[in-house]
Amino acid sequence: MSETRPLRGIVIAHGDMAEGLVTAVRHITGVEEDVLVALSNREKSPDDLAGLVAEHLEGGPAVLFTDLQSGSCGFAARRLTRERPDVPVICGVNLPLLVDFVMHRDMDVGALLERLVEKGRGSIVAIQPTDSGAHGGSAVPRG
């Protein structure tokens, strides 16, 4: 009987963003270090970045999270899906989405991806200042 490895997340972002997100998720959830990997595009060519992501994919099943849909991080992730169609990519990663991933990574992958996209979108709220002063405000409803 073969043992399925747990789903991991690989966060690919510009500058220090990936490390910041991964550090925050670990702080909030207490999750083990190997559950989320942070990769930066800093000082990497697109080929170097894609190669680094591919190396991390050898560690078992994973979801790729990128900061932007376009740009070197998004392009590297999507390029890899041509060779690895079993690896899903979510673009536009944010902290609530990653926390939810860590807490629900045992779900069916298709259902998990739908859940994560909804969580990511739903976590974006604009707080409008009120006329009564600087304290308080009201959330602008999602559409």
XYZ file of C-alpha atoms in Angstrom:
143
model
C 0.000 0.000 0.000
C 1.455 3.389 -0.978
C 1.237 6.305 1.397
C 0.058 9.629 -0.036
C 2.116 12.595 1.070
C 0.176 15.546 2.445
C -0.448 18.485 0.118
C 2.104 21.298 0.448
C 2.059 24.912 -0.675
C 4.817 26.646 -2.610
C 4.504 30.436 -2.454
C 6.302 32.244 -5.294
C 6.475 36.015 -5.079
C 8.479 39.143 -5.763
C 11.049 40.328 -3.240
C 10.375 39.276 0.350
C 6.624 38.822 -0.031
C 6.616 35.009 -0.037
C 8.811 34.788 3.066
C 6.611 37.317 4.864
C 3.411 35.437 4.056
C 4.853 32.051 4.985
C 6.293 33.390 8.240
C 2.931 34.932 9.155
C 1.029 31.706 8.395
C 3.458 29.686 10.522
C 3.063 32.190 13.354
C -0.753 32.116 13.168
C -1.222 28.372 12.706
C 1.877 26.744 14.176
C 2.176 24.614 11.042
C 5.401 22.702 10.377
C 8.025 24.305 8.142
C 7.664 21.815 5.281
C 3.960 22.581 4.745
C 4.694 25.934 3.082
C 7.791 26.887 1.100
C 8.649 30.499 0.269
C 10.424 31.275 -3.006
C 11.476 34.708 -4.223
C 12.216 35.762 -7.776
C 14.976 38.039 -6.473
C 18.118 37.773 -8.633
C 16.708 34.809 -10.591
C 16.113 34.535 -14.295
C 12.750 33.088 -15.337
C 14.511 29.783 -16.110
C 16.260 29.756 -12.725
C 12.980 30.425 -10.930
C 11.145 27.695 -12.850
C 13.977 25.264 -12.087
C 13.817 26.085 -8.378
C 10.063 25.553 -8.285
C 10.461 22.243 -10.150
C 12.995 21.087 -7.544
C 10.503 21.784 -4.768
C 7.787 19.893 -6.634
C 9.861 16.733 -6.236
C 8.931 16.790 -2.534
C 5.390 15.583 -3.186
C 1.994 16.955 -4.189
C 1.737 20.734 -4.029
C -0.268 23.796 -4.931
C 1.652 26.754 -6.357
C 0.633 30.182 -5.054
C 1.850 33.291 -6.893
C 1.556 36.960 -6.084
C 0.640 38.011 -9.628
C -0.891 36.189 -12.553
C 1.651 37.752 -14.873
C 5.267 38.594 -14.252
C 8.110 36.182 -13.621
C 6.453 34.353 -10.704
C 3.157 33.695 -12.470
C 4.873 32.820 -15.732
C 7.249 30.361 -14.023
C 4.362 28.619 -12.248
C 2.184 28.366 -15.338
C 5.118 27.211 -17.451
C 5.596 24.276 -15.087
C 1.967 23.236 -15.435
C 2.642 22.364 -19.068
C 5.027 19.657 -17.869
C 3.107 18.951 -14.648
C -0.633 19.329 -15.312
C -1.283 17.740 -11.893
C 0.035 20.861 -10.131
C -2.590 23.586 -9.606
C -1.697 27.277 -9.488
C -3.533 30.007 -7.592
C -2.580 33.569 -8.533
C -3.162 36.560 -6.270
C -2.219 34.872 -2.999
C -3.043 36.587 0.301
C -2.720 35.752 3.982
C -6.308 34.577 4.672
C -6.116 32.265 1.645
C -2.868 30.657 2.868
C -4.175 30.223 6.419
C -7.242 28.485 4.990
C -5.029 26.274 2.820
C -3.035 25.127 5.842
C -6.189 24.395 7.824
C -7.955 22.480 5.018
C -5.188 20.913 2.907
C -6.600 17.443 3.529
C -9.665 18.239 1.376
C -10.199 16.992 -2.164
C -7.967 19.200 -4.326
C -10.764 20.423 -6.615
C -12.984 21.417 -3.696
C -10.009 22.965 -1.906
C -9.110 25.144 -4.889
C -12.670 26.463 -5.134
C -12.701 27.143 -1.409
C -9.361 28.979 -1.536
C -10.339 31.232 -4.432
C -13.538 32.186 -2.601
C -11.627 32.763 0.645
C -9.065 34.946 -1.110
C -11.700 37.064 -2.812
C -13.879 37.277 0.279
C -11.050 38.524 2.446
C -10.752 41.758 0.493
C -12.931 44.426 2.100
C -12.771 48.213 1.894
C -13.428 50.087 5.129
C -14.996 53.472 4.418
C -14.486 56.306 6.892
C -17.651 57.677 8.435
C -18.594 61.348 8.672
C -18.441 61.119 12.477
C -14.649 61.192 12.650
C -11.534 59.150 12.272
C -12.662 56.244 14.468
C -14.899 53.562 13.070
C -16.132 53.110 9.587
C -18.232 50.780 7.555
C -17.300 47.884 5.357
C -18.180 48.135 1.719
C -20.144 45.009 0.806
C -18.710 42.565 -1.696
C -20.425 42.332 -5.044
